[in-house]
Amino acid sequence: MPSHVLENFLKENLADLKNKGLYNEIDTLESANGPVIKINGRELINLSSNNYLGLATDDRMIDACVDATKKYGVGAGAVRTINGTLAVHIELEEKLAEFKHTEAAIAYQSGFNCNMAAISAVMDKNDAILSDELNHASIIDGCRLSKAKIIRVNHSDMDDLRAKAKEAKESGLYNKIMVITDGVFSMDGDVAKLPEIVEIAEEFDLMTYVDDAHGSGVLGKGAGTVKHFGLSDRVDFQIGTLSKAIGVVGGYVAGRKDLIDWLKVQSRPFLFSTSITPGSAAACIEAIDILSNSMELQDKLWDNVHNLKDGLKKIGFDIGNSETPITPVIIGDEKKTQEFSKRLNEEGVYAKSIVFPTVPRGTGRVRNMPSAAHTKEMLDQALSVYEKVGKELGILN
Ligand SMILES: Cc1ncc(COP(=O)(O)O)c(C=O)c1O
């Protein structure tokens, strides 16, 4: 007999979300997630993917995935500690460590899982975590799971971080204290102030944890934000995802060997969930080889980023202070932002609106993610649509 309690719960809450305009209708792509996508039979210029380097559809990646799938099969067959560790997983971890300039690395099923895994494997109820208020949801959930005291730090406010680090240290209440930050903040595209964060961490004896989901493959010649600032030997945990610039799926933690040894025996998503597929692992290895041997894709990405940003600014849009490919067009009013995104879509540009509660009230934006796979023509076309819709909705004069 189905539960009436569940039925009532879902009915009430789904209706409530729909009434508040917070129910997200998800689009289905009828094509690969490339620079142009097909939705409901219509082709759209895609400015919403995290496939920064276009690797998700790169032939070299597809070949690597197919070859490994033929050799190892489609699935790893078991949790890694039982008998699901394949040679291709070890090869991937060795490559990741080399790429990140660390002693070792461990791969997980997703970037989200890394934060579920690593934080709670090291931190517990006797510890404290200083966490930037704009950190990703998976960091927030990972912190909660650990049961450590979570101390929210104002976004990228180094005075606040210093004061709270000092207070936590001097309180004597905590065994261990960690500072956690995104490397690149995904809604505004700003980069964490890592040199100052590391200095404060060293002064107050904090562990440092950087989730570089949006920095890896993009900054630091591809190796990420930590490398960009030359801090590879001063950050304890470097987290990355394999699903954005790398173009596949999975995540990893890179760091000292004894940390990785500890995570292999203590982190629950590693111990109790099957690993990424052999085909995915092989494609990730191929991606790292591509990034390590040539700057072609990163150069193309940054050319496209500059073209799109310059174009949007010239037309007259407020694009915030992003230092990375993440390019918000800030509209402000939530309803107008949603209308703007809808009109872009009708004119052939797929760029999603992001509004409260994902970003603060009154800062609604359409977020654009240019990639190495876009052509100049595609971006020019997108810019002319932006100008047309901006004028039509009274956002531009
Ligand atoms: C900072 C950060 N961490 C983790 C994730 C999750 O990564 P994945 O999609 O690999 O689970 C994201 C994705 O948006 C992210 O921005």
Short mmCIF file of C-alpha atoms and ligand atoms in Angstrom, two decimals:
data_model
loop_
_atom_site.label_atom_id
_atom_site.label_comp_id
_atom_site.label_asym_id
_atom_site.label_seq_id
_atom_site.Cartn_x
_atom_site.Cartn_y
_atom_site.Cartn_z
CA MET A 1 0.00 0.00 0.00
CA PRO A 2 1.67 3.29 -1.10
CA SER A 3 2.25 5.77 1.74
CA HIS A 4 -0.34 8.59 1.99
CA VAL A 5 2.09 10.55 4.12
CA LEU A 6 4.61 10.57 1.28
CA GLU A 7 1.91 11.37 -1.28
CA ASN A 8 0.72 14.38 0.74
CA PHE A 9 4.26 15.54 1.41
CA LEU A 10 5.14 15.49 -2.30
CA LYS A 11 1.85 17.05 -3.43
CA GLU A 12 2.11 19.97 -1.02
CA ASN A 13 5.79 20.65 -1.50
CA LEU A 14 5.90 20.30 -5.27
CA ALA A 15 2.92 22.67 -5.54
CA ASP A 16 4.67 25.10 -3.20
CA LEU A 17 7.86 25.10 -5.30
CA LYS A 18 5.87 25.59 -8.50
CA ASN A 19 3.93 28.49 -6.95
CA LYS A 20 7.17 30.18 -5.94
CA GLY A 21 8.67 29.71 -9.41
CA LEU A 22 11.42 27.53 -7.91
CA TYR A 23 10.57 24.26 -9.69
CA ASN A 24 13.21 23.63 -12.31
CA GLU A 25 11.96 22.08 -15.53
CA ILE A 26 14.91 20.13 -16.92
CA ASP A 27 15.65 20.27 -20.65
CA THR A 28 16.59 17.09 -22.52
CA LEU A 29 19.43 17.32 -25.02
CA GLU A 30 18.92 15.34 -28.21
CA SER A 31 22.58 15.77 -29.15
CA ALA A 32 26.01 15.60 -27.55
CA ASN A 33 26.75 18.40 -25.08
CA GLY A 34 28.88 20.34 -27.55
CA PRO A 35 29.06 24.03 -28.48
CA VAL A 36 25.78 23.63 -30.38
CA ILE A 37 23.05 21.47 -28.86
CA LYS A 38 19.65 20.26 -29.97
CA ILE A 39 16.61 20.64 -27.72
CA ASN A 40 13.06 19.94 -28.93
CA GLY A 41 14.44 19.67 -32.47
CA ARG A 42 16.00 23.16 -32.36
CA GLU A 43 19.71 23.89 -32.56
CA LEU A 44 21.03 26.33 -29.98
CA ILE A 45 24.44 27.85 -29.29
CA ASN A 46 25.32 26.31 -25.95
CA LEU A 47 26.72 28.68 -23.34
CA SER A 48 25.78 26.58 -20.33
CA SER A 49 28.14 23.64 -20.26
CA ASN A 50 31.20 23.14 -18.04
CA ASN A 51 32.90 21.29 -20.91
CA TYR A 52 35.50 24.10 -20.93
CA LEU A 53 37.94 22.50 -23.36
CA GLY A 54 35.45 20.65 -25.56
CA LEU A 55 36.95 17.35 -24.45
CA ALA A 56 33.58 15.67 -23.79
CA THR A 57 33.19 15.11 -27.52
CA ASP A 58 36.86 14.94 -28.55
CA ASP A 59 37.62 11.94 -30.82
CA ARG A 60 40.83 11.10 -28.94
CA MET A 61 38.85 10.80 -25.72
CA ILE A 62 36.15 8.69 -27.35
CA ASP A 63 38.79 6.32 -28.79
CA ALA A 64 40.51 5.98 -25.40
CA CYS A 65 37.16 5.21 -23.76
CA VAL A 66 36.22 2.62 -26.40
CA ASP A 67 39.62 0.89 -26.26
CA ALA A 68 39.55 0.61 -22.45
CA THR A 69 35.93 -0.56 -22.53
CA LYS A 70 36.87 -3.35 -24.96
CA LYS A 71 39.79 -4.35 -22.73
CA TYR A 72 38.15 -4.09 -19.28
CA GLY A 73 34.39 -4.11 -19.92
CA VAL A 74 31.84 -1.42 -19.18
CA GLY A 75 32.00 -1.57 -15.39
CA ALA A 76 34.62 -2.00 -12.68
CA GLY A 77 32.66 -4.91 -11.21
CA ALA A 78 33.11 -4.17 -7.51
CA VAL A 79 34.03 -1.61 -4.91
CA ARG A 80 37.74 -0.87 -5.31
CA THR A 81 38.82 -2.38 -2.01
CA ILE A 82 37.14 -5.68 -2.85
CA ASN A 83 38.31 -6.29 -6.42
CA GLY A 84 37.29 -3.27 -8.45
CA THR A 85 40.69 -1.60 -8.66
CA LEU A 86 41.82 -2.00 -12.25
CA ALA A 87 45.23 -1.07 -13.62
CA VAL A 88 43.57 1.85 -15.42
CA HIS A 89 42.42 3.35 -12.07
CA ILE A 90 45.95 3.23 -10.69
CA GLU A 91 47.32 4.74 -13.90
CA LEU A 92 44.78 7.56 -13.63
CA GLU A 93 45.75 8.30 -10.01
CA GLU A 94 49.45 8.37 -10.88
CA LYS A 95 48.74 10.76 -13.74
CA LEU A 96 46.61 13.00 -11.53
CA ALA A 97 49.35 13.23 -8.90
CA GLU A 98 51.90 14.15 -11.54
CA PHE A 99 49.52 16.69 -13.07
CA LYS A 100 48.84 18.29 -9.67
CA HIS A 101 52.47 18.13 -8.50
CA THR A 102 51.58 16.08 -5.42
CA GLU A 103 52.91 12.79 -4.05
CA ALA A 104 49.68 10.89 -4.67
CA ALA A 105 46.03 11.11 -5.65
CA ILE A 106 42.82 9.14 -5.18
CA ALA A 107 39.94 9.06 -7.66
CA TYR A 108 36.27 9.11 -6.66
CA GLN A 109 33.01 8.75 -8.58
CA SER A 110 32.38 12.52 -8.69
CA GLY A 111 33.63 15.84 -7.42
CA PHE A 112 30.64 15.93 -5.09
CA ASN A 113 31.71 12.59 -3.64
CA CYS A 114 35.24 13.86 -2.98
CA ASN A 115 33.86 16.40 -0.54
CA MET A 116 31.62 13.78 1.09
CA ALA A 117 34.68 11.56 1.38
CA ALA A 118 37.68 13.63 2.29
CA ILE A 119 36.31 16.10 4.83
CA SER A 120 34.63 13.52 7.04
CA ALA A 121 37.57 11.11 6.81
CA VAL A 122 39.78 13.68 8.53
CA MET A 123 37.53 16.00 10.55
CA ASP A 124 35.22 15.12 13.43
CA LYS A 125 33.13 16.69 16.20
CA ASN A 126 36.20 17.89 18.08
CA ASP A 127 37.39 19.95 15.10
CA ALA A 128 36.45 23.21 13.37
CA ILE A 129 36.18 24.18 9.71
CA LEU A 130 36.48 27.75 8.43
CA SER A 131 34.38 27.74 5.27
CA ASP A 132 33.85 30.57 2.75
CA GLU A 133 30.15 31.49 2.67
CA LEU A 134 30.02 30.96 -1.11
CA ASN A 135 31.53 27.47 -1.07
CA HIS A 136 29.86 24.84 -3.24
CA ALA A 137 26.95 22.79 -1.88
CA SER A 138 29.09 19.63 -1.78
CA ILE A 139 31.60 21.34 0.52
CA ILE A 140 28.78 22.46 2.79
CA ASP A 141 27.34 18.94 2.90
CA GLY A 142 30.79 17.39 3.42
CA CYS A 143 31.41 19.73 6.35
CA ARG A 144 28.02 18.88 7.88
CA LEU A 145 28.71 15.16 7.51
CA SER A 146 31.95 15.49 9.45
CA LYS A 147 30.08 16.94 12.51
CA ALA A 148 32.90 19.46 12.95
CA LYS A 149 32.00 23.01 14.06
CA ILE A 150 31.41 25.00 10.86
CA ILE A 151 32.56 28.63 11.04
CA ARG A 152 31.26 30.63 8.06
CA VAL A 153 33.70 33.17 6.68
CA ASN A 154 32.54 36.23 4.72
CA HIS A 155 33.25 35.70 1.04
CA SER A 156 36.95 36.17 0.27
CA ASP A 157 37.26 38.48 3.29
CA MET A 158 40.77 37.91 4.57
CA ASP A 159 40.29 40.09 7.67
CA ASP A 160 37.31 37.97 8.65
CA LEU A 161 39.24 34.75 7.98
CA ARG A 162 42.20 35.92 10.07
CA ALA A 163 40.00 37.03 12.96
CA LYS A 164 38.00 33.78 12.98
CA ALA A 165 41.14 31.62 12.60
CA LYS A 166 42.74 33.44 15.54
CA GLU A 167 39.65 33.08 17.68
CA ALA A 168 39.27 29.37 16.88
CA LYS A 169 42.94 28.67 17.54
CA GLU A 170 43.09 30.67 20.78
CA SER A 171 39.84 29.18 22.10
CA GLY A 172 41.65 25.86 22.57
CA LEU A 173 38.32 24.15 21.83
CA TYR A 174 39.38 22.25 18.74
CA ASN A 175 41.84 19.45 18.04
CA LYS A 176 42.23 20.34 14.37
CA ILE A 177 41.17 23.37 12.33
CA MET A 178 40.78 23.41 8.55
CA VAL A 179 40.16 26.23 6.08
CA ILE A 180 38.12 25.24 3.03
CA THR A 181 37.54 27.21 -0.15
CA ASP A 182 36.51 26.82 -3.75
CA GLY A 183 39.49 27.60 -6.02
CA VAL A 184 37.14 29.41 -8.43
CA PHE A 185 33.68 30.48 -7.28
CA SER A 186 31.17 29.16 -9.74
CA MET A 187 28.54 31.91 -9.73
CA ASP A 188 30.81 34.96 -10.11
CA GLY A 189 33.96 33.41 -11.58
CA ASP A 190 36.25 35.04 -9.02
CA VAL A 191 39.38 33.25 -7.83
CA ALA A 192 40.05 32.49 -4.14
CA LYS A 193 42.80 34.59 -2.53
CA LEU A 194 44.95 31.53 -2.04
CA PRO A 195 48.29 33.20 -1.23
CA GLU A 196 46.68 35.05 1.70
CA ILE A 197 44.63 32.02 2.76
CA VAL A 198 47.79 29.89 2.86
CA GLU A 199 49.64 32.55 4.87
CA ILE A 200 46.84 32.74 7.43
CA ALA A 201 46.72 28.94 7.55
CA GLU A 202 50.44 28.74 8.25
CA GLU A 203 50.19 31.43 10.94
CA PHE A 204 47.39 29.63 12.81
CA ASP A 205 48.32 26.05 11.99
CA LEU A 206 45.26 25.32 9.84
CA MET A 207 44.94 22.53 7.30
CA THR A 208 44.21 23.88 3.81
CA TYR A 209 41.58 22.41 1.49
CA VAL A 210 40.97 23.79 -2.02
CA ASP A 211 38.18 22.48 -4.26
CA ASP A 212 39.30 23.47 -7.72
CA ALA A 213 36.41 22.09 -9.75
CA HIS A 214 36.26 25.17 -11.99
CA GLY A 215 40.01 25.97 -11.95
CA SER A 216 41.45 22.66 -13.10
CA GLY A 217 42.09 22.55 -16.83
CA VAL A 218 41.57 26.31 -16.97
CA LEU A 219 44.14 28.06 -14.75
CA GLY A 220 47.78 27.24 -13.96
CA LYS A 221 48.46 25.87 -17.46
CA GLY A 222 45.66 23.40 -16.80
CA ALA A 223 46.88 22.20 -13.39
CA GLY A 224 44.55 24.59 -11.57
CA THR A 225 44.41 27.48 -9.15
CA VAL A 226 46.92 26.10 -6.65
CA LYS A 227 49.55 25.72 -9.36
CA HIS A 228 48.56 29.13 -10.79
CA PHE A 229 49.67 30.70 -7.49
CA GLY A 230 52.72 28.40 -7.14
CA LEU A 231 51.35 26.85 -3.95
CA SER A 232 51.42 23.15 -4.85
CA ASP A 233 53.56 22.24 -1.82
CA ARG A 234 51.61 24.44 0.64
CA VAL A 235 48.03 23.19 0.17
CA ASP A 236 47.09 19.96 1.97
CA PHE A 237 44.03 18.88 -0.03
CA GLN A 238 43.62 19.64 -3.73
CA ILE A 239 40.20 18.54 -4.91
CA GLY A 240 39.23 18.40 -8.55
CA THR A 241 36.46 17.14 -10.73
CA LEU A 242 36.87 15.07 -13.88
CA SER A 243 33.49 16.21 -15.19
CA LYS A 244 34.17 19.80 -16.22
CA ALA A 245 37.37 20.72 -18.15
CA ILE A 246 38.42 17.05 -18.23
CA GLY A 247 35.10 16.32 -19.92
CA VAL A 248 34.28 12.91 -18.41
CA VAL A 249 33.02 12.08 -14.90
CA GLY A 250 34.59 11.53 -11.48
CA GLY A 251 36.65 13.51 -9.01
CA TYR A 252 39.93 13.27 -7.14
CA VAL A 253 41.85 14.36 -4.10
CA ALA A 254 45.57 15.05 -4.60
CA GLY A 255 47.98 15.50 -1.71
CA ARG A 256 50.69 13.86 0.37
CA LYS A 257 51.00 10.09 0.16
CA ASP A 258 49.97 9.38 3.74
CA LEU A 259 46.80 11.47 3.29
CA ILE A 260 45.87 9.41 0.21
CA ASP A 261 46.70 6.17 2.07
CA TRP A 262 44.36 7.31 4.85
CA LEU A 263 41.53 8.16 2.43
CA LYS A 264 41.87 4.73 0.81
CA VAL A 265 41.12 3.04 4.11
CA GLN A 266 38.82 5.58 5.76
CA SER A 267 36.73 7.49 3.21
CA ARG A 268 33.32 5.96 2.82
CA PRO A 269 32.50 6.68 -0.86
CA PHE A 270 35.76 4.89 -1.73
CA LEU A 271 35.03 1.96 0.58
CA PHE A 272 31.35 1.48 -0.16
CA SER A 273 30.70 2.53 -3.76
CA THR A 274 31.93 1.19 -7.11
CA SER A 275 34.49 3.34 -8.91
CA ILE A 276 34.24 5.16 -12.22
CA THR A 277 34.09 2.91 -15.27
CA PRO A 278 37.32 1.78 -16.96
CA GLY A 279 36.30 3.68 -20.10
CA SER A 280 35.88 6.89 -18.07
CA ALA A 281 39.23 6.39 -16.34
CA ALA A 282 40.99 5.87 -19.67
CA ALA A 283 39.35 8.96 -21.17
CA CYS A 284 40.51 11.02 -18.15
CA ILE A 285 44.07 9.77 -18.66
CA GLU A 286 43.84 10.81 -22.31
CA ALA A 287 42.58 14.27 -21.28
CA ILE A 288 45.50 14.80 -18.91
CA ASP A 289 47.93 13.72 -21.64
CA ILE A 290 46.32 16.18 -24.05
CA LEU A 291 46.55 19.01 -21.48
CA SER A 292 50.09 18.16 -20.47
CA ASN A 293 51.42 18.03 -24.03
CA SER A 294 49.84 21.10 -25.60
CA MET A 295 48.38 24.47 -24.64
CA GLU A 296 46.26 24.58 -27.80
CA LEU A 297 42.90 24.00 -26.10
CA GLN A 298 43.60 26.31 -23.16
CA ASP A 299 44.76 29.06 -25.55
CA LYS A 300 41.62 28.64 -27.64
CA LEU A 301 39.46 28.73 -24.50
CA TRP A 302 41.03 31.98 -23.29
CA ASP A 303 40.74 33.58 -26.76
CA ASN A 304 37.04 32.78 -26.73
CA VAL A 305 36.67 34.01 -23.16
CA HIS A 306 38.23 37.37 -24.03
CA ASN A 307 36.14 37.71 -27.19
CA LEU A 308 32.89 37.00 -25.39
CA LYS A 309 33.67 39.21 -22.38
CA ASP A 310 34.90 42.13 -24.50
CA GLY A 311 31.83 41.82 -26.73
CA LEU A 312 29.36 41.77 -23.85
CA LYS A 313 31.04 44.72 -22.16
CA LYS A 314 31.11 46.71 -25.39
CA ILE A 315 27.40 46.14 -25.89
CA GLY A 316 26.88 47.54 -22.39
CA PHE A 317 26.18 44.57 -20.10
CA ASP A 318 27.33 44.31 -16.49
CA ILE A 319 29.50 41.17 -16.45
CA GLY A 320 30.73 41.45 -12.86
CA ASN A 321 34.34 40.84 -11.90
CA SER A 322 35.00 37.32 -13.13
CA GLU A 323 38.65 36.36 -13.61
CA THR A 324 37.84 33.06 -15.31
CA PRO A 325 35.75 31.78 -18.24
CA ILE A 326 32.61 31.92 -16.07
CA THR A 327 30.87 34.99 -17.50
CA PRO A 328 27.78 36.22 -15.69
CA VAL A 329 25.56 38.81 -17.34
CA ILE A 330 24.02 40.43 -14.31
CA ILE A 331 20.44 41.53 -14.82
CA GLY A 332 19.34 41.95 -11.18
CA ASP A 333 15.59 41.42 -11.03
CA GLU A 334 14.71 37.71 -10.86
CA LYS A 335 11.70 37.77 -13.20
CA LYS A 336 13.54 39.84 -15.80
CA THR A 337 16.51 37.48 -15.63
CA GLN A 338 14.28 34.49 -16.32
CA GLU A 339 12.55 36.31 -19.16
CA PHE A 340 15.94 37.29 -20.59
CA SER A 341 17.16 33.68 -20.63
CA LYS A 342 13.89 32.53 -22.22
CA ARG A 343 14.16 35.14 -24.99
CA LEU A 344 17.81 34.20 -25.62
CA ASN A 345 16.66 30.62 -26.01
CA GLU A 346 13.92 31.61 -28.48
CA GLU A 347 16.58 33.46 -30.49
CA GLY A 348 18.93 30.42 -30.50
CA VAL A 349 21.21 30.91 -27.48
CA TYR A 350 21.15 28.51 -24.54
CA ALA A 351 22.30 30.38 -21.41
CA LYS A 352 20.58 29.57 -18.13
CA SER A 353 19.29 32.09 -15.62
CA ILE A 354 20.57 31.84 -12.07
CA VAL A 355 18.51 33.56 -9.40
CA PHE A 356 17.88 33.57 -5.64
CA PRO A 357 18.43 31.33 -3.66
CA THR A 358 21.46 30.19 -5.73
CA VAL A 359 22.72 33.81 -5.76
CA PRO A 360 21.74 36.72 -3.46
CA ARG A 361 18.35 38.38 -4.08
CA GLY A 362 18.48 41.14 -6.70
CA THR A 363 21.61 39.75 -8.42
CA GLY A 364 19.89 37.46 -10.92
CA ARG A 365 22.16 36.66 -13.83
CA VAL A 366 22.48 34.65 -17.00
CA ARG A 367 25.65 32.61 -16.72
CA ASN A 368 27.75 32.04 -19.83
CA MET A 369 30.41 29.38 -20.14
CA PRO A 370 32.47 29.87 -23.29
CA SER A 371 34.59 26.88 -24.28
CA ALA A 372 37.47 25.97 -26.57
CA ALA A 373 34.95 24.27 -28.85
CA HIS A 374 33.07 27.46 -29.77
CA THR A 375 33.96 29.13 -33.06
CA LYS A 376 34.24 32.91 -33.44
CA GLU A 377 31.11 32.81 -35.61
CA MET A 378 29.12 31.11 -32.85
CA LEU A 379 30.18 33.71 -30.28
CA ASP A 380 29.52 36.61 -32.68
CA GLN A 381 26.07 35.20 -33.33
CA ALA A 382 25.45 34.87 -29.57
CA LEU A 383 26.57 38.48 -29.03
CA SER A 384 24.18 39.80 -31.65
CA VAL A 385 21.33 37.88 -29.98
CA TYR A 386 22.37 39.33 -26.61
CA GLU A 387 22.27 42.85 -28.03
CA LYS A 388 18.87 42.33 -29.64
CA VAL A 389 17.28 40.83 -26.51
CA GLY A 390 18.98 43.33 -24.19
CA LYS A 391 17.45 46.24 -26.15
CA GLU A 392 14.08 44.57 -26.45
CA LEU A 393 13.81 44.07 -22.68
CA GLY A 394 15.07 47.55 -21.85
CA ILE A 395 18.26 46.30 -20.20
CA LEU A 396 20.37 48.14 -22.76
CA ASN A 397 19.65 51.66 -24.01
C1 LIG B 1 33.36 23.56 -6.29
C2 LIG B 1 32.66 22.34 -6.81
N1 LIG B 1 32.86 21.17 -6.20
C3 LIG B 1 32.26 20.04 -6.63
C4 LIG B 1 31.41 20.06 -7.71
C5 LIG B 1 30.75 18.79 -8.13
O1 LIG B 1 31.48 18.17 -9.15
P1 LIG B 1 30.90 16.89 -9.87
O2 LIG B 1 29.97 17.36 -10.92
O3 LIG B 1 32.10 16.18 -10.42
O4 LIG B 1 30.21 16.07 -8.84
C6 LIG B 1 31.18 21.25 -8.39
C7 LIG B 1 30.26 21.27 -9.55
O5 LIG B 1 29.55 22.18 -9.83
C8 LIG B 1 31.81 22.43 -7.93
O6 LIG B 1 31.63 23.60 -8.56
#
